[in-house]
PDB file of C-alpha atoms in Angstrom:
ATOM      1  CA  MET A   1     176.206 -15.824  -0.320  1.00 95.00           C
ATOM      2  CA  VAL A   2     175.020 -12.821   1.712  1.00 97.00           C
ATOM      3  CA  VAL A   3     171.392 -11.751   2.235  1.00 98.00           C
ATOM      4  CA  ALA A   4     170.589  -8.247   3.470  1.00 97.00           C
ATOM      5  CA  THR A   5     167.633  -7.352   5.666  1.00 95.00           C
ATOM      6  CA  ARG A   6     166.472  -5.032   8.415  1.00 93.00           C
ATOM      7  CA  ALA A   7     167.789  -5.788  11.884  1.00 91.00           C
ATOM      8  CA  SER A   8     164.458  -6.470  13.607  1.00 91.00           C
ATOM      9  CA  LYS A   9     163.522  -9.887  14.939  1.00 93.00           C
ATOM     10  CA  LEU A  10     160.658 -10.136  12.439  1.00 94.00           C
ATOM     11  CA  ALA A  11     162.862  -9.189   9.475  1.00 95.00           C
ATOM     12  CA  THR A  12     165.431 -11.765  10.580  1.00 96.00           C
ATOM     13  CA  ARG A  13     162.736 -14.430  10.933  1.00 96.00           C
ATOM     14  CA  GLN A  14     161.375 -13.642   7.480  1.00 97.00           C
ATOM     15  CA  THR A  15     164.865 -13.913   6.035  1.00 97.00           C
ATOM     16  CA  GLU A  16     165.378 -17.275   7.747  1.00 97.00           C
ATOM     17  CA  LEU A  17     162.137 -18.526   6.190  1.00 97.00           C
ATOM     18  CA  VAL A  18     163.357 -17.500   2.731  1.00 98.00           C
ATOM     19  CA  ILE A  19     166.723 -19.186   3.306  1.00 98.00           C
ATOM     20  CA  ALA A  20     164.903 -22.378   4.331  1.00 97.00           C
ATOM     21  CA  LEU A  21     162.898 -22.303   1.079  1.00 98.00           C
ATOM     22  CA  LEU A  22     166.098 -21.894  -0.931  1.00 98.00           C
ATOM     23  CA  LYS A  23     167.806 -24.748   0.917  1.00 97.00           C
ATOM     24  CA  ASN A  24     164.908 -27.016  -0.036  1.00 96.00           C
ATOM     25  CA  ILE A  25     165.966 -26.339  -3.627  1.00 95.00           C
ATOM     26  CA  LYS A  26     169.716 -26.237  -3.027  1.00 96.00           C
ATOM     27  CA  PRO A  27     170.645 -28.040   0.233  1.00 96.00           C
ATOM     28  CA  ASP A  28     174.335 -27.118   0.100  1.00 95.00           C
ATOM     29  CA  LEU A  29     173.605 -23.376  -0.114  1.00 96.00           C
ATOM     30  CA  LYS A  30     175.567 -21.319   2.438  1.00 96.00           C
ATOM     31  CA  VAL A  31     173.999 -17.980   3.354  1.00 96.00           C
ATOM     32  CA  ARG A  32     175.014 -15.297   5.849  1.00 97.00           C
ATOM     33  CA  ILE A  33     172.516 -12.676   7.060  1.00 97.00           C
ATOM     34  CA  ASP A  34     173.621  -9.029   7.007  1.00 96.00           C
ATOM     35  CA  ARG A  35     171.340  -6.924   9.259  1.00 95.00           C
ATOM     36  CA  THR A  36     170.848  -3.166   8.793  1.00 90.00           C
ATOM     37  CA  ILE A  37     169.242  -0.644  11.149  1.00 86.00           C
ATOM     38  CA  THR A  38     167.327   1.569   8.693  1.00 74.00           C
ATOM     39  CA  GLN A  39     166.222   5.191   8.861  1.00 69.00           C
ATOM     40  CA  GLY A  40     162.698   3.998   9.617  1.00 63.00           C
ATOM     41  CA  ASP A  41     164.021   2.053  12.598  1.00 66.00           C
ATOM     42  CA  ARG A  42     165.993   5.018  13.937  1.00 67.00           C
ATOM     43  CA  ASP A  43     163.227   7.607  13.506  1.00 63.00           C
ATOM     44  CA  THR A  44     160.783   7.141  16.383  1.00 65.00           C
ATOM     45  CA  ARG A  45     158.213   9.704  15.210  1.00 63.00           C
ATOM     46  CA  PRO A  46     154.731   8.497  14.204  1.00 60.00           C
ATOM     47  CA  PHE A  47     154.636   7.293  10.610  1.00 60.00           C
ATOM     48  CA  PHE A  48     152.417  10.173   9.501  1.00 56.00           C
ATOM     49  CA  ALA A  49     155.076  12.713  10.573  1.00 57.00           C
ATOM     50  CA  MET A  50     157.782  11.024   8.504  1.00 57.00           C
ATOM     51  CA  ASP A  51     158.677  11.078   4.826  1.00 56.00           C
ATOM     52  CA  ARG A  52     158.277   7.320   4.492  1.00 58.00           C
ATOM     53  CA  MET A  53     159.581   6.886   0.941  1.00 61.00           C
ATOM     54  CA  GLY A  54     162.151   4.129   1.204  1.00 62.00           C
ATOM     55  CA  VAL A  55     162.873   4.556   4.924  1.00 68.00           C
ATOM     56  CA  PHE A  56     162.683   0.815   5.601  1.00 71.00           C
ATOM     57  CA  GLU A  57     164.390  -0.474   2.470  1.00 83.00           C
ATOM     58  CA  LYS A  58     166.767   2.060   0.891  1.00 87.00           C
ATOM     59  CA  GLU A  59     169.747   1.311   3.141  1.00 91.00           C
ATOM     60  CA  VAL A  60     169.194  -2.434   2.786  1.00 92.00           C
ATOM     61  CA  ASN A  61     169.123  -2.223  -1.007  1.00 93.00           C
ATOM     62  CA  GLU A  62     172.260  -0.074  -0.994  1.00 94.00           C
ATOM     63  CA  LYS A  63     174.096  -3.177   0.239  1.00 95.00           C
ATOM     64  CA  LEU A  64     173.170  -4.802  -3.097  1.00 97.00           C
ATOM     65  CA  LEU A  65     174.262  -1.785  -5.126  1.00 96.00           C
ATOM     66  CA  ARG A  66     177.627  -1.771  -3.314  1.00 96.00           C
ATOM     67  CA  TYR A  67     178.016  -5.538  -3.853  1.00 97.00           C
ATOM     68  CA  GLN A  68     178.062  -6.127  -0.090  1.00 97.00           C
ATOM     69  CA  ALA A  69     175.098  -8.510  -0.375  1.00 97.00           C
ATOM     70  CA  ASP A  70     173.685 -10.778  -3.059  1.00 98.00           C
ATOM     71  CA  PHE A  71     169.964 -10.402  -2.409  1.00 98.00           C
ATOM     72  CA  ALA A  72     167.632  -8.752   0.101  1.00 97.00           C
ATOM     73  CA  VAL A  73     164.430  -9.757   1.871  1.00 97.00           C
ATOM     74  CA  HIS A  74     161.768  -7.087   2.458  1.00 95.00           C
ATOM     75  CA  SER A  75     158.218  -6.884   3.737  1.00 94.00           C
ATOM     76  CA  LEU A  76     156.675  -6.001   0.415  1.00 93.00           C
ATOM     77  CA  LYS A  77     154.455  -3.226   1.765  1.00 88.00           C
ATOM     78  CA  ASP A  78     157.648  -1.373   2.820  1.00 83.00           C
ATOM     79  CA  LEU A  79     159.102  -1.563  -0.690  1.00 84.00           C
ATOM     80  CA  HIS A  80     158.238   1.551  -2.694  1.00 74.00           C
ATOM     81  CA  ALA A  81     157.867   1.472  -6.470  1.00 63.00           C
ATOM     82  CA  GLY A  82     160.960   3.517  -7.288  1.00 67.00           C
ATOM     83  CA  ILE A  83     163.800   1.151  -6.417  1.00 85.00           C
ATOM     84  CA  SER A  84     167.026   1.455  -8.402  1.00 90.00           C
ATOM     85  CA  ASP A  85     166.786   0.420 -12.051  1.00 92.00           C
ATOM     86  CA  LYS A  86     169.759  -1.856 -11.360  1.00 96.00           C
ATOM     87  CA  LEU A  87     167.599  -3.934  -9.001  1.00 96.00           C
ATOM     88  CA  VAL A  88     164.541  -6.096  -9.514  1.00 96.00           C
ATOM     89  CA  ILE A  89     161.963  -7.874  -7.385  1.00 96.00           C
ATOM     90  CA  ALA A  90     163.195 -11.365  -8.166  1.00 97.00           C
ATOM     91  CA  CYS A  91     160.307 -13.279  -6.616  1.00 97.00           C
ATOM     92  CA  ILE A  92     157.309 -13.244  -4.285  1.00 98.00           C
ATOM     93  CA  PRO A  93     157.210 -16.323  -2.002  1.00 98.00           C
ATOM     94  CA  ARG A  94     153.907 -17.626  -0.613  1.00 97.00           C
ATOM     95  CA  ARG A  95     152.009 -14.840   1.062  1.00 97.00           C
ATOM     96  CA  GLU A  96     150.666 -15.045   4.614  1.00 96.00           C
ATOM     97  CA  LYS A  97     147.126 -13.855   5.384  1.00 96.00           C
ATOM     98  CA  PRO A  98     146.921 -10.116   4.631  1.00 97.00           C
ATOM     99  CA  ASN A  99     144.476  -9.320   7.464  1.00 97.00           C
ATOM    100  CA  ASP A 100     144.999  -6.891  10.293  1.00 97.00           C
ATOM    101  CA  VAL A 101     144.417  -8.307  13.768  1.00 96.00           C
ATOM    102  CA  PHE A 102     143.626  -6.903  17.201  1.00 95.00           C
ATOM    103  CA  ILE A 103     145.612  -8.041  20.217  1.00 93.00           C
ATOM    104  CA  ASN A 104     143.923  -7.212  23.502  1.00 88.00           C
ATOM    105  CA  SER A 105     146.204  -6.605  26.476  1.00 76.00           C
ATOM    106  CA  ASP A 106     144.216  -9.138  28.494  1.00 76.00           C
ATOM    107  CA  ASN A 107     143.857 -11.493  25.505  1.00 69.00           C
ATOM    108  CA  VAL A 108     140.096 -11.501  26.158  1.00 71.00           C
ATOM    109  CA  LYS A 109     138.119  -8.717  24.517  1.00 80.00           C
ATOM    110  CA  LYS A 110     137.527  -8.054  20.834  1.00 89.00           C
ATOM    111  CA  LEU A 111     137.410  -4.510  19.470  1.00 91.00           C
ATOM    112  CA  ASP A 112     133.616  -4.479  19.518  1.00 89.00           C
ATOM    113  CA  GLN A 113     133.604  -5.485  23.198  1.00 91.00           C
ATOM    114  CA  LEU A 114     135.676  -2.551  24.452  1.00 92.00           C
ATOM    115  CA  SER A 115     134.125   0.196  26.560  1.00 91.00           C
ATOM    116  CA  PRO A 116     134.026   3.853  25.380  1.00 93.00           C
ATOM    117  CA  GLY A 117     137.354   5.648  25.757  1.00 92.00           C
ATOM    118  CA  SER A 118     139.422   2.465  25.520  1.00 92.00           C
ATOM    119  CA  ILE A 119     142.853   3.190  24.009  1.00 91.00           C
ATOM    120  CA  ILE A 120     144.051   1.416  20.868  1.00 92.00           C
ATOM    121  CA  GLY A 121     147.673   1.678  19.771  1.00 90.00           C
ATOM    122  CA  THR A 122     148.664   2.265  16.133  1.00 87.00           C
ATOM    123  CA  SER A 123     150.615   4.837  14.159  1.00 77.00           C
ATOM    124  CA  SER A 124     149.076   3.790  10.834  1.00 85.00           C
ATOM    125  CA  ILE A 125     146.707   6.468   9.541  1.00 85.00           C
ATOM    126  CA  ARG A 126     144.837   3.862   7.505  1.00 89.00           C
ATOM    127  CA  ARG A 127     144.198   1.780  10.618  1.00 92.00           C
ATOM    128  CA  ALA A 128     143.290   4.860  12.670  1.00 90.00           C
ATOM    129  CA  PHE A 129     140.644   5.909  10.123  1.00 90.00           C
ATOM    130  CA  GLN A 130     139.287   2.378   9.949  1.00 93.00           C
ATOM    131  CA  ILE A 131     139.021   2.079  13.736  1.00 93.00           C
ATOM    132  CA  LYS A 132     137.310   5.477  14.020  1.00 89.00           C
ATOM    133  CA  ALA A 133     134.855   4.618  11.236  1.00 89.00           C
ATOM    134  CA  LYS A 134     133.853   1.303  12.793  1.00 91.00           C
ATOM    135  CA  TYR A 135     134.265   2.131  16.494  1.00 92.00           C
ATOM    136  CA  PRO A 136     133.994   5.929  16.967  1.00 91.00           C
ATOM    137  CA  HIS A 137     133.844   5.554  20.769  1.00 92.00           C
ATOM    138  CA  LEU A 138     137.448   4.304  20.953  1.00 93.00           C
ATOM    139  CA  LYS A 139     140.600   6.441  21.416  1.00 92.00           C
ATOM    140  CA  ILE A 140     143.732   6.014  19.317  1.00 90.00           C
ATOM    141  CA  LYS A 141     147.304   6.646  20.438  1.00 88.00           C
ATOM    142  CA  SER A 142     150.491   6.390  18.430  1.00 83.00           C
ATOM    143  CA  ILE A 143     152.694   3.400  19.111  1.00 84.00           C
ATOM    144  CA  ARG A 144     155.967   2.682  17.281  1.00 75.00           C
ATOM    145  CA  GLY A 145     158.605  -0.019  17.331  1.00 76.00           C
ATOM    146  CA  ASN A 146     158.964  -3.632  16.270  1.00 78.00           C
ATOM    147  CA  VAL A 147     156.218  -6.133  17.096  1.00 82.00           C
ATOM    148  CA  GLU A 148     157.615  -7.088  20.506  1.00 81.00           C
ATOM    149  CA  THR A 149     158.184  -3.430  21.439  1.00 82.00           C
ATOM    150  CA  ARG A 150     154.612  -2.509  20.550  1.00 85.00           C
ATOM    151  CA  LEU A 151     153.238  -5.432  22.524  1.00 82.00           C
ATOM    152  CA  ASN A 152     155.273  -4.436  25.579  1.00 83.00           C
ATOM    153  CA  LYS A 153     154.439  -0.728  25.259  1.00 81.00           C
ATOM    154  CA  SER A 154     150.720  -1.470  25.032  1.00 80.00           C
ATOM    155  CA  LYS A 155     150.833  -3.350  28.343  1.00 78.00           C
ATOM    156  CA  GLU A 156     153.107  -0.867  30.125  1.00 78.00           C
ATOM    157  CA  ASN A 157     150.980   2.124  29.084  1.00 76.00           C
ATOM    158  CA  LYS A 158     147.680   0.389  29.836  1.00 78.00           C
ATOM    159  CA  TYR A 159     146.405   0.389  26.265  1.00 87.00           C
ATOM    160  CA  SER A 160     143.412  -1.855  25.665  1.00 91.00           C
ATOM    161  CA  GLY A 161     145.371  -3.341  22.791  1.00 91.00           C
ATOM    162  CA  ILE A 162     146.994  -2.764  19.411  1.00 93.00           C
ATOM    163  CA  VAL A 163     146.148  -3.377  15.755  1.00 94.00           C
ATOM    164  CA  LEU A 164     148.843  -4.809  13.500  1.00 93.00           C
ATOM    165  CA  ALA A 165     149.412  -7.210  10.609  1.00 95.00           C
ATOM    166  CA  GLU A 166     148.571 -10.860  11.178  1.00 96.00           C
ATOM    167  CA  ALA A 167     151.462 -12.031   8.992  1.00 96.00           C
ATOM    168  CA  GLY A 168     154.149 -10.716  11.328  1.00 94.00           C
ATOM    169  CA  ILE A 169     152.470 -12.250  14.363  1.00 95.00           C
ATOM    170  CA  GLU A 170     152.247 -15.618  12.596  1.00 95.00           C
ATOM    171  CA  ARG A 171     155.872 -15.561  11.463  1.00 95.00           C
ATOM    172  CA  LEU A 172     157.055 -14.783  14.992  1.00 94.00           C
ATOM    173  CA  GLY A 173     155.065 -17.708  16.380  1.00 94.00           C
ATOM    174  CA  LEU A 174     152.789 -15.421  18.409  1.00 93.00           C
ATOM    175  CA  ALA A 175     149.454 -16.360  16.823  1.00 93.00           C
ATOM    176  CA  ASN A 176     148.134 -17.427  20.239  1.00 92.00           C
ATOM    177  CA  LEU A 177     148.071 -13.732  21.217  1.00 91.00           C
ATOM    178  CA  ILE A 178     145.557 -12.776  18.515  1.00 93.00           C
ATOM    179  CA  THR A 179     142.208 -11.807  20.012  1.00 92.00           C
ATOM    180  CA  HIS A 180     140.332 -10.734  16.901  1.00 92.00           C
ATOM    181  CA  ARG A 181     141.049 -11.164  13.175  1.00 94.00           C
ATOM    182  CA  LEU A 182     139.579  -8.043  11.572  1.00 96.00           C
ATOM    183  CA  ASN A 183     137.212  -8.118   8.605  1.00 94.00           C
ATOM    184  CA  ILE A 184     139.100  -7.376   5.430  1.00 94.00           C
ATOM    185  CA  ARG A 185     136.399  -5.045   4.059  1.00 93.00           C
ATOM    186  CA  SER A 186     136.199  -2.875   7.210  1.00 93.00           C
ATOM    187  CA  PHE A 187     139.960  -3.094   7.827  1.00 96.00           C
ATOM    188  CA  THR A 188     141.346  -3.320   4.305  1.00 97.00           C
ATOM    189  CA  PRO A 189     145.125  -3.886   4.561  1.00 96.00           C
ATOM    190  CA  ALA A 190     147.926  -1.930   2.965  1.00 93.00           C
ATOM    191  CA  PRO A 191     148.796  -3.083  -0.580  1.00 94.00           C
ATOM    192  CA  GLY A 192     151.240  -5.968  -0.345  1.00 95.00           C
ATOM    193  CA  GLN A 193     150.560  -6.705   3.319  1.00 96.00           C
ATOM    194  CA  GLY A 194     151.500 -10.263   4.266  1.00 97.00           C
ATOM    195  CA  ALA A 195     153.868 -10.703   1.313  1.00 98.00           C
ATOM    196  CA  LEU A 196     157.653 -10.749   1.098  1.00 98.00           C
ATOM    197  CA  ALA A 197     159.700  -9.323  -1.756  1.00 97.00           C
ATOM    198  CA  ILE A 198     163.094 -10.781  -2.654  1.00 97.00           C
ATOM    199  CA  VAL A 199     165.271  -8.194  -4.410  1.00 97.00           C
ATOM    200  CA  CYS A 200     168.534  -8.760  -6.270  1.00 97.00           C
ATOM    201  CA  ARG A 201     170.617  -7.168  -9.012  1.00 98.00           C
ATOM    202  CA  LYS A 202     169.237  -7.525 -12.545  1.00 97.00           C
ATOM    203  CA  GLU A 203     172.631  -8.676 -13.800  1.00 97.00           C
ATOM    204  CA  ASP A 204     172.758 -11.741 -11.510  1.00 97.00           C
ATOM    205  CA  LYS A 205     170.957 -14.111 -13.881  1.00 97.00           C
ATOM    206  CA  ASP A 206     171.883 -17.352 -12.090  1.00 97.00           C
ATOM    207  CA  LEU A 207     170.656 -16.002  -8.755  1.00 97.00           C
ATOM    208  CA  LEU A 208     167.480 -14.713 -10.391  1.00 97.00           C
ATOM    209  CA  SER A 209     166.832 -18.176 -11.764  1.00 97.00           C
ATOM    210  CA  LEU A 210     167.323 -19.752  -8.317  1.00 97.00           C
ATOM    211  CA  LEU A 211     165.062 -17.231  -6.567  1.00 98.00           C
ATOM    212  CA  LYS A 212     162.293 -17.750  -9.141  1.00 97.00           C
ATOM    213  CA  LYS A 213     162.054 -21.360  -7.982  1.00 98.00           C
ATOM    214  CA  ILE A 214     160.572 -20.295  -4.630  1.00 98.00           C
ATOM    215  CA  GLU A 215     157.988 -17.960  -6.144  1.00 98.00           C
ATOM    216  CA  ASP A 216     154.290 -18.581  -5.439  1.00 98.00           C
ATOM    217  CA  ASN A 217     152.144 -17.898  -8.492  1.00 97.00           C
ATOM    218  CA  LYS A 218     148.955 -17.038  -6.588  1.00 98.00           C
ATOM    219  CA  SER A 219     150.790 -14.553  -4.372  1.00 98.00           C
ATOM    220  CA  LEU A 220     152.558 -13.057  -7.399  1.00 98.00           C
ATOM    221  CA  LYS A 221     149.266 -12.409  -9.206  1.00 98.00           C
ATOM    222  CA  GLU A 222     147.782 -10.718  -6.133  1.00 98.00           C
ATOM    223  CA  ILE A 223     150.814  -8.491  -5.651  1.00 97.00           C
ATOM    224  CA  GLN A 224     150.897  -7.532  -9.330  1.00 97.00           C
ATOM    225  CA  ALA A 225     147.285  -6.341  -9.070  1.00 98.00           C
ATOM    226  CA  GLU A 226     147.842  -4.400  -5.850  1.00 96.00           C
ATOM    227  CA  ARG A 227     151.067  -2.694  -6.941  1.00 94.00           C
ATOM    228  CA  SER A 228     149.616  -1.874 -10.351  1.00 95.00           C
ATOM    229  CA  LEU A 229     146.748  -0.128  -8.561  1.00 95.00           C
ATOM    230  CA  THR A 230     149.124   1.846  -6.340  1.00 91.00           C
ATOM    231  CA  GLU A 231     151.225   3.000  -9.279  1.00 90.00           C
ATOM    232  CA  ALA A 232     148.196   3.896 -11.433  1.00 90.00           C
ATOM    233  CA  ILE A 233     146.444   5.918  -8.738  1.00 86.00           C
ATOM    234  CA  GLY A 234     149.639   7.769  -7.819  1.00 74.00           C
ATOM    235  CA  ALA A 235     149.141   7.216  -4.108  1.00 56.00           C
ATOM    236  CA  GLY A 236     152.419   7.793  -2.293  1.00 54.00           C
ATOM    237  CA  CYS A 237     153.339   6.502   1.132  1.00 53.00           C
ATOM    238  CA  THR A 238     151.423   9.332   2.824  1.00 60.00           C
ATOM    239  CA  VAL A 239     148.026   8.423   1.343  1.00 72.00           C
ATOM    240  CA  PRO A 240     146.009   5.946   3.447  1.00 83.00           C
ATOM    241  CA  LEU A 241     145.107   3.372   0.818  1.00 90.00           C
ATOM    242  CA  GLY A 242     143.824  -0.115   1.503  1.00 94.00           C
ATOM    243  CA  ALA A 243     143.904  -2.739  -1.243  1.00 96.00           C
ATOM    244  CA  VAL A 244     143.657  -6.511  -1.283  1.00 98.00           C
ATOM    245  CA  ALA A 245     143.545  -8.898  -4.230  1.00 98.00           C
ATOM    246  CA  SER A 246     142.327 -12.479  -4.144  1.00 98.00           C
ATOM    247  CA  ALA A 247     143.500 -14.855  -6.874  1.00 97.00           C
ATOM    248  CA  ARG A 248     141.625 -18.082  -7.537  1.00 97.00           C
ATOM    249  CA  ILE A 249     143.910 -20.220  -9.653  1.00 94.00           C
ATOM    250  CA  ARG A 250     141.410 -23.019 -10.410  1.00 94.00           C
ATOM    251  CA  GLN A 251     138.706 -20.563 -11.406  1.00 96.00           C
ATOM    252  CA  LYS A 252     141.310 -18.572 -13.376  1.00 97.00           C
ATOM    253  CA  SER A 253     140.074 -15.327 -11.886  1.00 98.00           C
ATOM    254  CA  ILE A 254     141.332 -12.543  -9.623  1.00 98.00           C
ATOM    255  CA  SER A 255     139.420  -9.840  -7.738  1.00 98.00           C
ATOM    256  CA  LEU A 256     140.670  -6.580  -6.258  1.00 98.00           C
ATOM    257  CA  TYR A 257     139.035  -4.431  -3.579  1.00 98.00           C
ATOM    258  CA  ALA A 258     140.424  -1.009  -2.691  1.00 97.00           C
ATOM    259  CA  VAL A 259     139.585   2.000  -0.531  1.00 96.00           C
ATOM    260  CA  VAL A 260     141.221   5.423  -0.160  1.00 92.00           C
ATOM    261  CA  TYR A 261     140.545   7.892   2.680  1.00 88.00           C
ATOM    262  CA  SER A 262     140.197  11.687   2.648  1.00 83.00           C
ATOM    263  CA  LEU A 263     142.470  13.948   4.665  1.00 75.00           C
ATOM    264  CA  ASP A 264     140.034  14.230   7.572  1.00 73.00           C
ATOM    265  CA  GLY A 265     139.104  10.535   7.420  1.00 74.00           C
ATOM    266  CA  LYS A 266     135.409  11.347   7.003  1.00 78.00           C
ATOM    267  CA  LYS A 267     135.198  10.301   3.370  1.00 86.00           C
ATOM    268  CA  SER A 268     136.208   7.044   1.753  1.00 90.00           C
ATOM    269  CA  ILE A 269     136.078   5.963  -1.871  1.00 94.00           C
ATOM    270  CA  LYS A 270     135.802   2.257  -2.646  1.00 96.00           C
ATOM    271  CA  ALA A 271     136.040   0.075  -5.742  1.00 97.00           C
ATOM    272  CA  CYS A 272     135.949  -3.652  -6.466  1.00 97.00           C
ATOM    273  CA  ARG A 273     136.452  -5.480  -9.748  1.00 98.00           C
ATOM    274  CA  GLN A 274     137.287  -8.926 -11.107  1.00 97.00           C
ATOM    275  CA  ASP A 275     139.256 -10.095 -14.144  1.00 97.00           C
ATOM    276  CA  GLY A 276     140.967 -13.153 -15.589  1.00 97.00           C
ATOM    277  CA  ILE A 277     143.951 -14.544 -13.671  1.00 97.00           C
ATOM    278  CA  ASP A 278     146.306 -13.578 -16.516  1.00 97.00           C
ATOM    279  CA  TYR A 279     145.452  -9.870 -16.266  1.00 98.00           C
ATOM    280  CA  PRO A 280     146.333  -8.754 -12.719  1.00 98.00           C
ATOM    281  CA  GLN A 281     148.030  -5.529 -13.806  1.00 97.00           C
ATOM    282  CA  GLU A 282     145.136  -4.567 -16.047  1.00 98.00           C
ATOM    283  CA  LEU A 283     142.820  -5.222 -13.085  1.00 98.00           C
ATOM    284  CA  GLY A 284     144.869  -2.923 -10.878  1.00 97.00           C
ATOM    285  CA  LYS A 285     144.702  -0.150 -13.456  1.00 97.00           C
ATOM    286  CA  SER A 286     140.948  -0.528 -13.926  1.00 97.00           C
ATOM    287  CA  VAL A 287     140.280  -0.367 -10.174  1.00 97.00           C
ATOM    288  CA  ALA A 288     142.544   2.682  -9.947  1.00 94.00           C
ATOM    289  CA  GLN A 289     140.605   4.316 -12.788  1.00 95.00           C
ATOM    290  CA  GLU A 290     137.315   3.676 -10.985  1.00 96.00           C
ATOM    291  CA  LEU A 291     138.668   5.217  -7.772  1.00 94.00           C
ATOM    292  CA  LEU A 292     139.949   8.240  -9.692  1.00 92.00           C
ATOM    293  CA  SER A 293     136.634   8.691 -11.486  1.00 93.00           C
ATOM    294  CA  LYS A 294     134.893   8.747  -8.098  1.00 92.00           C
ATOM    295  CA  GLY A 295     137.129  11.512  -6.754  1.00 88.00           C
ATOM    296  CA  ALA A 296     140.294   9.819  -5.510  1.00 84.00           C
ATOM    297  CA  ILE A 297     142.473  12.202  -7.520  1.00 79.00           C
ATOM    298  CA  GLU A 298     141.351  15.094  -5.303  1.00 80.00           C
ATOM    299  CA  ILE A 299     142.052  13.032  -2.199  1.00 77.00           C
ATOM    300  CA  THR A 300     145.601  12.164  -3.257  1.00 72.00           C
ATOM    301  CA  LYS A 301     146.257  15.836  -4.035  1.00 73.00           C
ATOM    302  CA  GLU A 302     144.995  16.783  -0.554  1.00 68.00           C
ATOM    303  CA  TRP A 303     147.516  14.446   1.039  1.00 65.00           C
ATOM    304  CA  ASP A 304     150.387  15.478  -1.224  1.00 62.00           C
ATOM    305  CA  ASN A 305     149.888  19.245  -0.944  1.00 58.00           C
ATOM    306  CA  ASN A 306     149.081  19.812   2.726  1.00 52.00           C
ATOM    307  CA  ASN A 307     151.836  18.221   4.752  1.00 53.00           C
ATOM    308  CA  ASN A 308     151.678  20.624   7.723  1.00 49.00           C
ATOM    309  CA  THR A 309     147.883  20.505   7.740  1.00 48.00           C
ATOM    310  CA  ASN A 310     148.091  16.724   7.563  1.00 50.00           C
ATOM    311  CA  ILE A 311     150.167  16.572  10.711  1.00 52.00           C
ATOM    312  CA  ASP A 312     147.838  18.935  12.606  1.00 55.00           C
ATOM    313  CA  ILE A 313     144.756  16.900  11.667  1.00 54.00           C
ATOM    314  CA  LEU A 314     146.408  13.599  12.384  1.00 55.00           C
ATOM    315  CA  ASN A 315     147.741  14.791  15.719  1.00 57.00           C
ATOM    316  CA  GLU A 316     144.131  15.431  16.700  1.00 57.00           C
ATOM    317  CA  LEU A 317     143.130  11.951  15.570  1.00 60.00           C
ATOM    318  CA  ILE A 318     146.090  10.098  17.035  1.00 59.00           C
ATOM    319  CA  GLU A 319     147.157  11.368  20.460  1.00 57.00           C
TER     320      GLU A 319
END
């Protein structure tokens, strides 16, 4: 059996974790990893200057469509809604914490302890807006690359630190580097952050059945709510949207908090709702409707219709 994934160290580690889960179910399973350098890996521009639709997953999924691989492992937040109708998200394994974290170059100071003018590395517009809203005295500079590359670049270029997803740091065994876990309301993560998505062909029923055995129900419910919100609000990859669901299986309930940012980052629209655990997709749609009723539809149009203006504004925000 062949599993496709991106070629980064983190992607490989995530794939190894999935293989280990499968081998707990089927010890004699033999799996080979097929690594792909994607368009998103080759393009070194800041994320906001790229057309991000599918840049981290399209070439990996093409291995499935060409029957060169049996299934693929993705970071779910990189997986856009419009994958081929011949493919399906087969399962969502247990999700890691969805929080963003700050890693200080000296492993000492938290974000709120940094002096004015301190430089923070990120190329995520969502994170840039969140940092500016909470800590307007800080500077933001674009930083690209895999986790290790960003860590090295931040030290070489004398950044005060970088903001990135906790899940990747945990999976790489680098949790000791985390200086500050960021509050999920002030730094609301990207929909799907911390989760993995296992994709395979719809026709492979036996493989689908095997993959379903490593699915985590709590994580699945949360992802269903978050992706339902994203689809209902019509926010593409360019729109800085934060969304995080929290499922409570024993209480049979699920909540969803979301925020979307205007083109200049000065306005944010927020919504939070709760529903029964069996209605995650309905919850996502209702939160999307609340955001839209508060003006999010104008915000998404701003982002979709002003690409050159976007880049000019964001270049001012992120040096």
